[in-house]
PDB file of C-alpha atoms in Angstrom:
ATOM      1  CA  GLY D  17     105.733  85.861  90.702  1.00 46.00           C
ATOM      2  CA  ILE D  18     103.101  84.531  88.311  1.00 43.00           C
ATOM      3  CA  SER D  19     101.707  81.033  88.375  1.00 45.00           C
ATOM      4  CA  HIS D  20     100.706  79.444  85.106  1.00 46.00           C
ATOM      5  CA  CYS D  21      98.584  76.308  85.821  1.00 45.00           C
ATOM      6  CA  PRO D  22      98.779  73.446  83.379  1.00 47.00           C
ATOM      7  CA  ALA D  23      96.111  73.600  80.792  1.00 46.00           C
ATOM      8  CA  ARG D  24      93.163  71.408  81.379  1.00 46.00           C
ATOM      9  CA  ARG D  25      90.042  70.682  79.346  1.00 44.00           C
ATOM     10  CA  PRO D  26      87.173  70.219  81.776  1.00 44.00           C
ATOM     11  CA  ALA D  27      83.600  70.523  80.524  1.00 44.00           C
ATOM     12  CA  PRO D  28      83.082  74.124  79.330  1.00 42.00           C
ATOM     13  CA  CYS D  29      80.666  76.409  81.181  1.00 43.00           C
ATOM     14  CA  GLU D  30      77.221  76.222  79.733  1.00 42.00           C
ATOM     15  CA  ASP D  31      76.565  78.919  77.178  1.00 43.00           C
ATOM     16  CA  SER D  32      74.733  77.708  74.048  1.00 40.00           C
ATOM     17  CA  ARG D  33      74.279  81.133  72.553  1.00 42.00           C
ATOM     18  CA  VAL D  34      76.260  82.641  69.769  1.00 41.00           C
ATOM     19  CA  LYS D  35      79.519  84.112  71.078  1.00 45.00           C
ATOM     20  CA  THR D  36      80.204  87.767  70.765  1.00 46.00           C
ATOM     21  CA  PRO D  37      83.368  88.755  68.814  1.00 49.00           C
ATOM     22  CA  PRO D  38      86.138  90.040  71.098  1.00 52.00           C
ATOM     23  CA  SER D  39      86.201  93.652  71.686  1.00 58.00           C
ATOM     24  CA  PRO D  40      88.901  96.010  70.190  1.00 55.00           C
ATOM     25  CA  LEU D  41      90.633  96.128  73.611  1.00 64.00           C
ATOM     26  CA  LEU D  42      91.047  92.403  73.560  1.00 69.00           C
ATOM     27  CA  ALA D  43      91.579  91.869  69.818  1.00 54.00           C
ATOM     28  CA  GLY D  44      94.434  94.358  69.391  1.00 47.00           C
ATOM     29  CA  ALA D  45      92.975  97.819  68.549  1.00 40.00           C
ATOM     30  CA  PRO D  46      93.287 100.698  71.033  1.00 40.00           C
ATOM     31  CA  PRO D  47      90.442 100.821  73.595  1.00 42.00           C
ATOM     32  CA  THR D  48      87.602 103.303  73.398  1.00 42.00           C
ATOM     33  CA  ARG D  49      88.023 106.229  75.841  1.00 39.00           C
ATOM     34  CA  ARG D  50      84.792 106.225  77.874  1.00 42.00           C
ATOM     35  CA  HIS D  51      85.946 108.443  80.639  1.00 40.00           C
ATOM     36  CA  GLY D  52      87.326 111.592  78.996  1.00 38.00           C
ATOM     37  CA  PRO D  53      90.791 112.253  77.642  1.00 34.00           C
ATOM     38  CA  ARG D  54      93.548 110.414  79.268  1.00 34.00           C
ATOM     39  CA  GLN D  55      96.646 108.415  78.553  1.00 34.00           C
ATOM     40  CA  VAL D  56      95.672 104.829  77.810  1.00 33.00           C
ATOM     41  CA  VAL D  57      98.219 101.944  77.779  1.00 36.00           C
ATOM     42  CA  PRO D  58      98.967 100.668  74.290  1.00 35.00           C
ATOM     43  CA  CYS D  59      97.030  97.581  73.484  1.00 36.00           C
ATOM     44  CA  SER D  60      98.756  96.261  70.442  1.00 34.00           C
ATOM     45  CA  ARG D  61      99.554  92.975  72.122  1.00 35.00           C
ATOM     46  CA  LEU D  62      96.267  92.145  73.750  1.00 41.00           C
ATOM     47  CA  SER D  63      95.141  89.360  71.353  1.00 39.00           C
ATOM     48  CA  PRO D  64      94.753  85.954  73.076  1.00 38.00           C
ATOM     49  CA  SER D  65      97.916  83.832  73.316  1.00 36.00           C
ATOM     50  CA  PRO D  66      97.815  80.790  71.123  1.00 33.00           C
ATOM     51  CA  LEU D  67      97.718  77.237  72.614  1.00 30.00           C
ATOM     52  CA  SER D  68     100.279  74.570  71.758  1.00 30.00           C
ATOM     53  CA  SER D  69     100.563  70.855  72.670  1.00 31.00           C
ATOM     54  CA  HIS D  70     102.293  72.084  75.925  1.00 36.00           C
ATOM     55  CA  GLY D  71      99.181  74.059  77.076  1.00 42.00           C
ATOM     56  CA  ALA D  72      98.435  77.753  77.446  1.00 47.00           C
ATOM     57  CA  GLN D  73     101.497  79.855  76.562  1.00 47.00           C
ATOM     58  CA  PRO D  74     102.442  82.946  78.680  1.00 50.00           C
ATOM     59  CA  PRO D  75     102.186  86.388  76.964  1.00 51.00           C
ATOM     60  CA  ALA D  76     104.986  87.049  74.418  1.00 47.00           C
ATOM     61  CA  HIS D  77     105.848  90.477  75.964  1.00 51.00           C
ATOM     62  CA  PRO D  78     107.802  91.068  79.188  1.00 57.00           C
ATOM     63  CA  VAL D  79     105.712  90.282  82.315  1.00 67.00           C
ATOM     64  CA  SER D  80     105.842  92.473  85.347  1.00 72.00           C
ATOM     65  CA  ALA D  81     107.198  90.878  88.557  1.00 71.00           C
ATOM     66  CA  PHE D  82     103.996  91.867  90.379  1.00 83.00           C
ATOM     67  CA  PRO D  83     101.242  92.302  87.812  1.00 91.00           C
ATOM     68  CA  ARG D  84      98.394  94.723  88.711  1.00 94.00           C
ATOM     69  CA  ARG D  85      95.157  93.058  89.989  1.00 95.00           C
ATOM     70  CA  ARG D  86      91.713  94.170  90.640  1.00 96.00           C
ATOM     71  CA  LEU D  87      89.046  92.241  92.511  1.00 96.00           C
ATOM     72  CA  MET D  88      85.290  92.486  92.005  1.00 95.00           C
ATOM     73  CA  HIS D  89      82.373  90.832  93.800  1.00 94.00           C
ATOM     74  CA  TRP D  90      78.851  89.871  92.612  1.00 94.00           C
ATOM     75  CA  HIS D  91      76.195  92.032  94.000  1.00 92.00           C
ATOM     76  CA  PRO D  92      72.709  90.401  93.559  1.00 90.00           C
ATOM     77  CA  ASN D  93      69.598  92.365  93.053  1.00 91.00           C
ATOM     78  CA  PRO D  94      67.413  92.777  96.204  1.00 89.00           C
ATOM     79  CA  GLY D  95      65.604  89.604  97.144  1.00 88.00           C
ATOM     80  CA  VAL D  96      67.664  87.422  94.744  1.00 89.00           C
ATOM     81  CA  THR D  97      69.350  84.317  96.076  1.00 87.00           C
ATOM     82  CA  LEU D  98      72.867  83.436  94.879  1.00 88.00           C
ATOM     83  CA  ASN D  99      73.136  80.350  92.666  1.00 90.00           C
ATOM     84  CA  THR D 100      75.834  78.562  90.652  1.00 91.00           C
ATOM     85  CA  GLN D 101      74.082  79.459  87.314  1.00 92.00           C
ATOM     86  CA  ILE D 102      75.426  83.040  87.664  1.00 93.00           C
ATOM     87  CA  LEU D 103      78.859  81.491  88.081  1.00 94.00           C
ATOM     88  CA  SER D 104      78.426  79.506  84.899  1.00 95.00           C
ATOM     89  CA  GLU D 105      77.228  82.530  82.996  1.00 96.00           C
ATOM     90  CA  ALA D 106      80.206  84.494  84.173  1.00 96.00           C
ATOM     91  CA  CYS D 107      82.533  81.752  82.868  1.00 96.00           C
ATOM     92  CA  GLY D 108      80.645  81.819  79.593  1.00 96.00           C
ATOM     93  CA  CYS D 109      81.318  85.528  79.317  1.00 96.00           C
ATOM     94  CA  ALA D 110      85.122  84.944  79.757  1.00 96.00           C
ATOM     95  CA  GLU D 111      84.914  82.375  76.882  1.00 96.00           C
ATOM     96  CA  SER D 112      82.863  84.513  74.642  1.00 95.00           C
ATOM     97  CA  LEU D 113      85.606  87.248  74.940  1.00 95.00           C
ATOM     98  CA  GLY D 114      88.168  84.735  73.769  1.00 95.00           C
ATOM     99  CA  GLY D 115      89.431  83.452  77.129  1.00 96.00           C
ATOM    100  CA  THR D 116      91.124  80.077  77.282  1.00 96.00           C
ATOM    101  CA  LYS D 117      90.498  78.002  80.336  1.00 96.00           C
ATOM    102  CA  ASP D 118      93.811  77.366  82.139  1.00 95.00           C
ATOM    103  CA  GLY D 119      93.227  75.283  85.237  1.00 95.00           C
ATOM    104  CA  ARG D 120      91.854  75.962  88.642  1.00 96.00           C
ATOM    105  CA  TRP D 121      92.721  78.303  91.483  1.00 96.00           C
ATOM    106  CA  LYS D 122      92.059  78.576  95.242  1.00 96.00           C
ATOM    107  CA  THR D 123      92.720  81.257  97.830  1.00 96.00           C
ATOM    108  CA  SER D 124      91.742  80.776 101.420  1.00 95.00           C
ATOM    109  CA  ILE D 125      90.828  83.332 104.195  1.00 94.00           C
ATOM    110  CA  ILE D 126      90.567  82.472 107.867  1.00 92.00           C
ATOM    111  CA  PHE D 127      88.945  84.551 110.590  1.00 91.00           C
ATOM    112  CA  TYR D 128      90.792  84.474 113.849  1.00 90.00           C
ATOM    113  CA  ARG D 129      89.679  85.669 117.256  1.00 87.00           C
ATOM    114  CA  PRO D 130      91.927  86.220 120.273  1.00 87.00           C
ATOM    115  CA  MET D 131      92.021  83.522 122.824  1.00 80.00           C
ATOM    116  CA  THR D 132      90.413  84.356 126.174  1.00 71.00           C
ATOM    117  CA  ARG D 133      91.789  83.098 129.572  1.00 62.00           C
ATOM    118  CA  ASP D 134      89.450  80.054 129.442  1.00 58.00           C
ATOM    119  CA  GLY D 135      91.000  79.058 126.122  1.00 52.00           C
ATOM    120  CA  ALA D 136      88.006  79.949 124.000  1.00 53.00           C
ATOM    121  CA  GLY D 137      87.768  82.449 121.170  1.00 51.00           C
ATOM    122  CA  GLY D 138      84.351  83.786 122.117  1.00 51.00           C
ATOM    123  CA  ALA D 139      83.463  86.730 124.445  1.00 51.00           C
ATOM    124  CA  GLN D 140      86.006  89.546 124.206  1.00 54.00           C
ATOM    125  CA  GLN D 141      84.776  92.161 126.544  1.00 56.00           C
ATOM    126  CA  ASN D 142      87.591  91.384 129.015  1.00 64.00           C
ATOM    127  CA  LEU D 143      90.403  91.696 126.486  1.00 67.00           C
ATOM    128  CA  PRO D 144      93.021  94.429 126.940  1.00 67.00           C
ATOM    129  CA  PRO D 145      92.415  97.421 124.659  1.00 68.00           C
ATOM    130  CA  ASP D 146      95.687  96.902 122.752  1.00 67.00           C
ATOM    131  CA  VAL D 147      94.625  93.328 121.688  1.00 72.00           C
ATOM    132  CA  PRO D 148      93.108  93.187 118.134  1.00 78.00           C
ATOM    133  CA  ARG D 149      89.499  91.945 118.177  1.00 82.00           C
ATOM    134  CA  GLU D 150      90.030  90.006 114.905  1.00 86.00           C
ATOM    135  CA  LEU D 151      92.754  88.903 112.516  1.00 90.00           C
ATOM    136  CA  LEU D 152      92.383  87.769 108.933  1.00 93.00           C
ATOM    137  CA  GLY D 153      94.740  85.137 107.578  1.00 93.00           C
ATOM    138  CA  VAL D 154      95.135  84.977 103.676  1.00 95.00           C
ATOM    139  CA  ALA D 155      96.725  82.143 101.775  1.00 94.00           C
ATOM    140  CA  LEU D 156      97.092  83.188  98.126  1.00 94.00           C
ATOM    141  CA  HIS D 157      96.864  80.497  95.533  1.00 91.00           C
ATOM    142  CA  GLU D 158     100.061  81.274  93.676  1.00 85.00           C
ATOM    143  CA  ARG D 159     102.116  81.695  96.899  1.00 86.00           C
ATOM    144  CA  PRO D 160     101.573  78.570  99.013  1.00 85.00           C
ATOM    145  CA  GLY D 161     104.797  79.285 101.060  1.00 88.00           C
ATOM    146  CA  LEU D 162     103.576  82.647 102.361  1.00 92.00           C
ATOM    147  CA  TYR D 163     100.889  83.701 104.694  1.00 94.00           C
ATOM    148  CA  PHE D 164      99.414  87.229 105.041  1.00 95.00           C
ATOM    149  CA  SER D 165      97.821  88.523 108.190  1.00 93.00           C
ATOM    150  CA  ILE D 166      95.517  91.518 108.096  1.00 95.00           C
ATOM    151  CA  LEU D 167      94.451  93.676 111.149  1.00 92.00           C
ATOM    152  CA  ARG D 168      91.737  95.694 109.604  1.00 89.00           C
ATOM    153  CA  ASN D 169      91.195  98.042 112.490  1.00 87.00           C
ATOM    154  CA  GLN D 170      94.839  98.834 112.905  1.00 90.00           C
ATOM    155  CA  ARG D 171      95.363  98.939 109.098  1.00 93.00           C
ATOM    156  CA  LEU D 172      98.182  96.520 109.148  1.00 94.00           C
ATOM    157  CA  VAL D 173      99.156  93.868 106.669  1.00 95.00           C
ATOM    158  CA  LEU D 174     102.046  91.368 107.474  1.00 93.00           C
ATOM    159  CA  GLN D 175     103.782  88.789 105.427  1.00 93.00           C
ATOM    160  CA  ALA D 176     105.102  85.674 107.054  1.00 92.00           C
ATOM    161  CA  ASP D 177     105.972  81.995 106.527  1.00 90.00           C
ATOM    162  CA  ALA D 178     103.010  79.562 105.792  1.00 86.00           C
ATOM    163  CA  ALA D 179     103.547  78.003 109.246  1.00 87.00           C
ATOM    164  CA  PHE D 180     102.523  81.294 110.941  1.00 84.00           C
ATOM    165  CA  SER D 181      99.017  80.083 111.539  1.00 79.00           C
ATOM    166  CA  GLN D 182     100.218  76.983 113.235  1.00 81.00           C
ATOM    167  CA  VAL D 183     102.438  79.029 115.478  1.00 83.00           C
ATOM    168  CA  MET D 184      99.469  81.197 116.588  1.00 78.00           C
ATOM    169  CA  GLU D 185      97.514  78.103 117.488  1.00 76.00           C
ATOM    170  CA  LYS D 186     100.401  76.715 119.513  1.00 81.00           C
ATOM    171  CA  LEU D 187     100.921  80.089 121.334  1.00 79.00           C
ATOM    172  CA  GLN D 188      97.170  80.141 122.071  1.00 78.00           C
ATOM    173  CA  SER D 189      96.972  83.704 121.061  1.00 82.00           C
ATOM    174  CA  PHE D 190      94.411  83.514 118.242  1.00 85.00           C
ATOM    175  CA  LYS D 191      91.875  80.760 117.445  1.00 86.00           C
ATOM    176  CA  ALA D 192      90.574  80.059 113.889  1.00 87.00           C
ATOM    177  CA  ARG D 193      86.867  80.634 113.784  1.00 89.00           C
ATOM    178  CA  VAL D 194      85.809  80.548 110.145  1.00 90.00           C
ATOM    179  CA  ASN D 195      87.617  79.210 107.139  1.00 93.00           C
ATOM    180  CA  LEU D 196      86.461  80.421 103.612  1.00 95.00           C
ATOM    181  CA  ASN D 197      87.717  79.422 100.280  1.00 96.00           C
ATOM    182  CA  PHE D 198      87.636  81.420  97.045  1.00 96.00           C
ATOM    183  CA  GLU D 199      88.007  78.823  94.192  1.00 96.00           C
ATOM    184  CA  GLY D 200      87.133  78.500  90.545  1.00 97.00           C
ATOM    185  CA  PHE D 201      88.490  78.544  86.993  1.00 97.00           C
ATOM    186  CA  GLN D 202      91.287  80.594  85.575  1.00 97.00           C
ATOM    187  CA  TYR D 203      91.214  81.994  81.975  1.00 98.00           C
ATOM    188  CA  GLN D 204      94.028  83.483  79.898  1.00 97.00           C
ATOM    189  CA  LEU D 205      92.846  86.388  77.753  1.00 95.00           C
ATOM    190  CA  GLY D 206      95.774  88.062  75.981  1.00 94.00           C
ATOM    191  CA  ASP D 207      97.605  90.243  78.544  1.00 95.00           C
ATOM    192  CA  PHE D 208      94.920  89.538  81.079  1.00 96.00           C
ATOM    193  CA  CYS D 209      94.244  86.599  83.409  1.00 97.00           C
ATOM    194  CA  LEU D 210      90.667  86.204  84.748  1.00 97.00           C
ATOM    195  CA  ARG D 211      90.018  84.110  87.825  1.00 97.00           C
ATOM    196  CA  ILE D 212      86.262  83.537  88.290  1.00 97.00           C
ATOM    197  CA  GLY D 213      85.069  81.729  91.415  1.00 96.00           C
ATOM    198  CA  LYS D 214      82.851  81.208  94.328  1.00 96.00           C
ATOM    199  CA  CYS D 215      83.286  81.815  97.979  1.00 95.00           C
ATOM    200  CA  VAL D 216      82.420  78.849 100.183  1.00 95.00           C
ATOM    201  CA  PRO D 217      83.099  77.679 103.801  1.00 93.00           C
ATOM    202  CA  ASN D 218      85.759  74.951 104.111  1.00 90.00           C
ATOM    203  CA  ASN D 219      84.472  71.473 103.537  1.00 86.00           C
ATOM    204  CA  THR D 220      80.982  72.564 102.430  1.00 87.00           C
ATOM    205  CA  GLU D 221      79.384  73.739  99.223  1.00 86.00           C
ATOM    206  CA  THR D 222      77.272  76.525 100.691  1.00 90.00           C
ATOM    207  CA  LEU D 223      77.582  79.446  98.405  1.00 93.00           C
ATOM    208  CA  ARG D 224      78.562  82.703 100.203  1.00 92.00           C
ATOM    209  CA  GLY D 225      79.498  84.862  97.167  1.00 93.00           C
ATOM    210  CA  ILE D 226      80.888  85.032  93.641  1.00 95.00           C
ATOM    211  CA  MET D 227      83.872  87.153  92.758  1.00 95.00           C
ATOM    212  CA  MET D 228      86.376  87.746  90.001  1.00 96.00           C
ATOM    213  CA  GLU D 229      90.040  88.640  89.965  1.00 97.00           C
ATOM    214  CA  VAL D 230      91.442  90.413  87.016  1.00 97.00           C
ATOM    215  CA  GLU D 231      95.280  90.394  86.487  1.00 96.00           C
ATOM    216  CA  TYR D 232      97.048  92.645  83.909  1.00 96.00           C
ATOM    217  CA  TYR D 233     100.450  91.226  83.221  1.00 95.00           C
ATOM    218  CA  PRO D 234     102.452  94.175  81.751  1.00 95.00           C
ATOM    219  CA  LEU D 235     102.156  96.638  84.602  1.00 93.00           C
ATOM    220  CA  SER D 236     102.746  96.909  88.381  1.00 94.00           C
ATOM    221  CA  SER D 237     101.836 100.497  88.806  1.00 95.00           C
ATOM    222  CA  ILE D 238      98.363 100.903  90.128  1.00 95.00           C
ATOM    223  CA  GLU D 239      97.965 104.480  88.695  1.00 95.00           C
ATOM    224  CA  LYS D 240      99.378 103.645  85.228  1.00 95.00           C
ATOM    225  CA  SER D 241      97.141 100.613  84.859  1.00 95.00           C
ATOM    226  CA  ARG D 242      93.959 102.273  86.271  1.00 94.00           C
ATOM    227  CA  ALA D 243      92.692 103.410  82.817  1.00 95.00           C
ATOM    228  CA  ILE D 244      93.110 100.087  81.081  1.00 95.00           C
ATOM    229  CA  MET D 245      91.512  98.297  84.099  1.00 96.00           C
ATOM    230  CA  VAL D 246      88.513 100.532  83.925  1.00 95.00           C
ATOM    231  CA  ASP D 247      88.155  99.991  80.214  1.00 96.00           C
ATOM    232  CA  PHE D 248      88.294  96.195  80.766  1.00 96.00           C
ATOM    233  CA  PHE D 249      85.615  96.407  83.445  1.00 96.00           C
ATOM    234  CA  ASP D 250      83.370  98.334  81.107  1.00 95.00           C
ATOM    235  CA  ILE D 251      83.736  95.697  78.334  1.00 95.00           C
ATOM    236  CA  TRP D 252      83.055  93.005  80.925  1.00 96.00           C
ATOM    237  CA  GLN D 253      79.966  94.647  82.142  1.00 94.00           C
ATOM    238  CA  GLU D 254      78.665  95.201  78.629  1.00 95.00           C
ATOM    239  CA  THR D 255      79.213  91.503  77.918  1.00 95.00           C
ATOM    240  CA  LEU D 256      77.550  90.389  81.085  1.00 94.00           C
ATOM    241  CA  ALA D 257      74.558  92.730  80.555  1.00 94.00           C
ATOM    242  CA  LYS D 258      73.499  90.774  77.506  1.00 94.00           C
ATOM    243  CA  LYS D 259      72.789  87.905  79.691  1.00 93.00           C
ATOM    244  CA  SER D 260      70.244  89.843  81.810  1.00 93.00           C
ATOM    245  CA  LEU D 261      71.410  88.426  85.030  1.00 92.00           C
ATOM    246  CA  PRO D 262      69.826  89.452  88.373  1.00 93.00           C
ATOM    247  CA  GLY D 263      72.759  91.576  89.670  1.00 93.00           C
ATOM    248  CA  ARG D 264      76.131  92.954  88.660  1.00 93.00           C
ATOM    249  CA  PHE D 265      79.808  92.870  89.403  1.00 95.00           C
ATOM    250  CA  ILE D 266      81.161  95.657  91.698  1.00 93.00           C
ATOM    251  CA  HIS D 267      84.664  96.790  92.364  1.00 93.00           C
ATOM    252  CA  VAL D 268      85.257  98.543  95.719  1.00 93.00           C
ATOM    253  CA  GLU D 269      88.584 100.357  95.810  1.00 93.00           C
ATOM    254  CA  SER D 270      90.790  99.360  98.673  1.00 94.00           C
ATOM    255  CA  ASN D 271      92.645 102.169 100.452  1.00 94.00           C
ATOM    256  CA  PHE D 272      96.214 100.891 100.097  1.00 96.00           C
ATOM    257  CA  ALA D 273      97.806 104.055 101.454  1.00 95.00           C
ATOM    258  CA  GLU D 274      96.102 103.402 104.898  1.00 95.00           C
ATOM    259  CA  TYR D 275      98.143 100.151 105.015  1.00 96.00           C
ATOM    260  CA  GLY D 276     101.329 101.901 104.081  1.00 96.00           C
ATOM    261  CA  LEU D 277     101.383 100.217 100.602  1.00 96.00           C
ATOM    262  CA  SER D 278     102.889 102.078  97.651  1.00 96.00           C
ATOM    263  CA  ASP D 279     101.783 102.490  94.069  1.00 96.00           C
ATOM    264  CA  HIS D 280     104.007  99.462  93.047  1.00 95.00           C
ATOM    265  CA  TYR D 281     101.698  96.387  93.286  1.00 96.00           C
ATOM    266  CA  SER D 282     102.586  93.522  95.562  1.00 95.00           C
ATOM    267  CA  PHE D 283     101.084  90.370  97.199  1.00 94.00           C
ATOM    268  CA  GLN D 284     100.165  92.531 100.147  1.00 95.00           C
ATOM    269  CA  HIS D 285      97.993  94.579  97.917  1.00 96.00           C
ATOM    270  CA  THR D 286      96.144  91.421  96.803  1.00 96.00           C
ATOM    271  CA  ALA D 287      95.641  90.220 100.404  1.00 96.00           C
ATOM    272  CA  VAL D 288      94.133  93.607 101.311  1.00 96.00           C
ATOM    273  CA  GLN D 289      91.844  93.488  98.264  1.00 96.00           C
ATOM    274  CA  TYR D 290      90.612  89.954  99.415  1.00 95.00           C
ATOM    275  CA  ALA D 291      89.824  91.295 102.788  1.00 93.00           C
ATOM    276  CA  THR D 292      87.864  94.245 101.250  1.00 93.00           C
ATOM    277  CA  CYS D 293      86.105  91.838  98.759  1.00 92.00           C
ATOM    278  CA  LEU D 294      85.135  89.522 101.644  1.00 90.00           C
ATOM    279  CA  GLN D 295      83.677  92.330 103.625  1.00 88.00           C
ATOM    280  CA  GLN D 296      81.503  93.471 100.630  1.00 87.00           C
ATOM    281  CA  LEU D 297      80.377  89.866 100.013  1.00 84.00           C
ATOM    282  CA  MET D 298      79.169  89.450 103.515  1.00 80.00           C
ATOM    283  CA  ALA D 299      77.333  92.794 103.437  1.00 79.00           C
ATOM    284  CA  ALA D 300      75.573  91.710 100.189  1.00 69.00           C
ATOM    285  CA  VAL D 301      74.568  88.413 101.740  1.00 64.00           C
ATOM    286  CA  ARG D 302      73.113  90.137 104.803  1.00 66.00           C
ATOM    287  CA  ALA D 303      71.222  92.580 102.644  1.00 61.00           C
TER     288      ALA D 303
END
């Protein structure tokens, strides 16, 4: 279930400074244990995969059917306005760690409101108590044939065919109110895949947020991959700190158990993480 986009060579993100050598975690040595004694996943195969004339090559080791992912959002300092320069600097960090640009990606989220009797999706005070006040639709970049619906108040995540959103419109049950796209560049970095992008409303370039998706190919277990994800995040924060940007990336843990999801990672886990990430992005913008 992994999508490898064809390798492209668009203009690199701006970063004229000297590149920092890759950290031991990414270059092949075992990671430094920053959080007390624990079992760390062996990292002997984390060096970046070589390129050939056919583009970026997949990792040489077995790849999990549903690799573990972690989403992070950019939290600007108080009073600081979001801008695309932060996005460019984050891309520069991925390249300085040895990441190879591997095409573009795009995930979409749609806010739905229940249709009222007059056919609008506005006032909801007359709705029956058992009707959800909102529904989030998530279309993941690597699964265009699937559609994920999230009822946050009911803690439900459903997987359906991509035509599900059209069915809702025809049934006049829910109406799309806001369509947001997460889009940007993808980087291959050894056993990791980084997707760094912006959050913008559909058909506009108004910046609503900046986020990053980290995928670790070898493992599906959330618990077993936790240590190596934390170590990677530490390395990423240290690299980004050298640029003295007005903010930082933050990971807010989603409560998968509330949605009835197991430790074995799946696309439903990713959809729930996008809902959590979007909620945090909107809170950061309002702040």
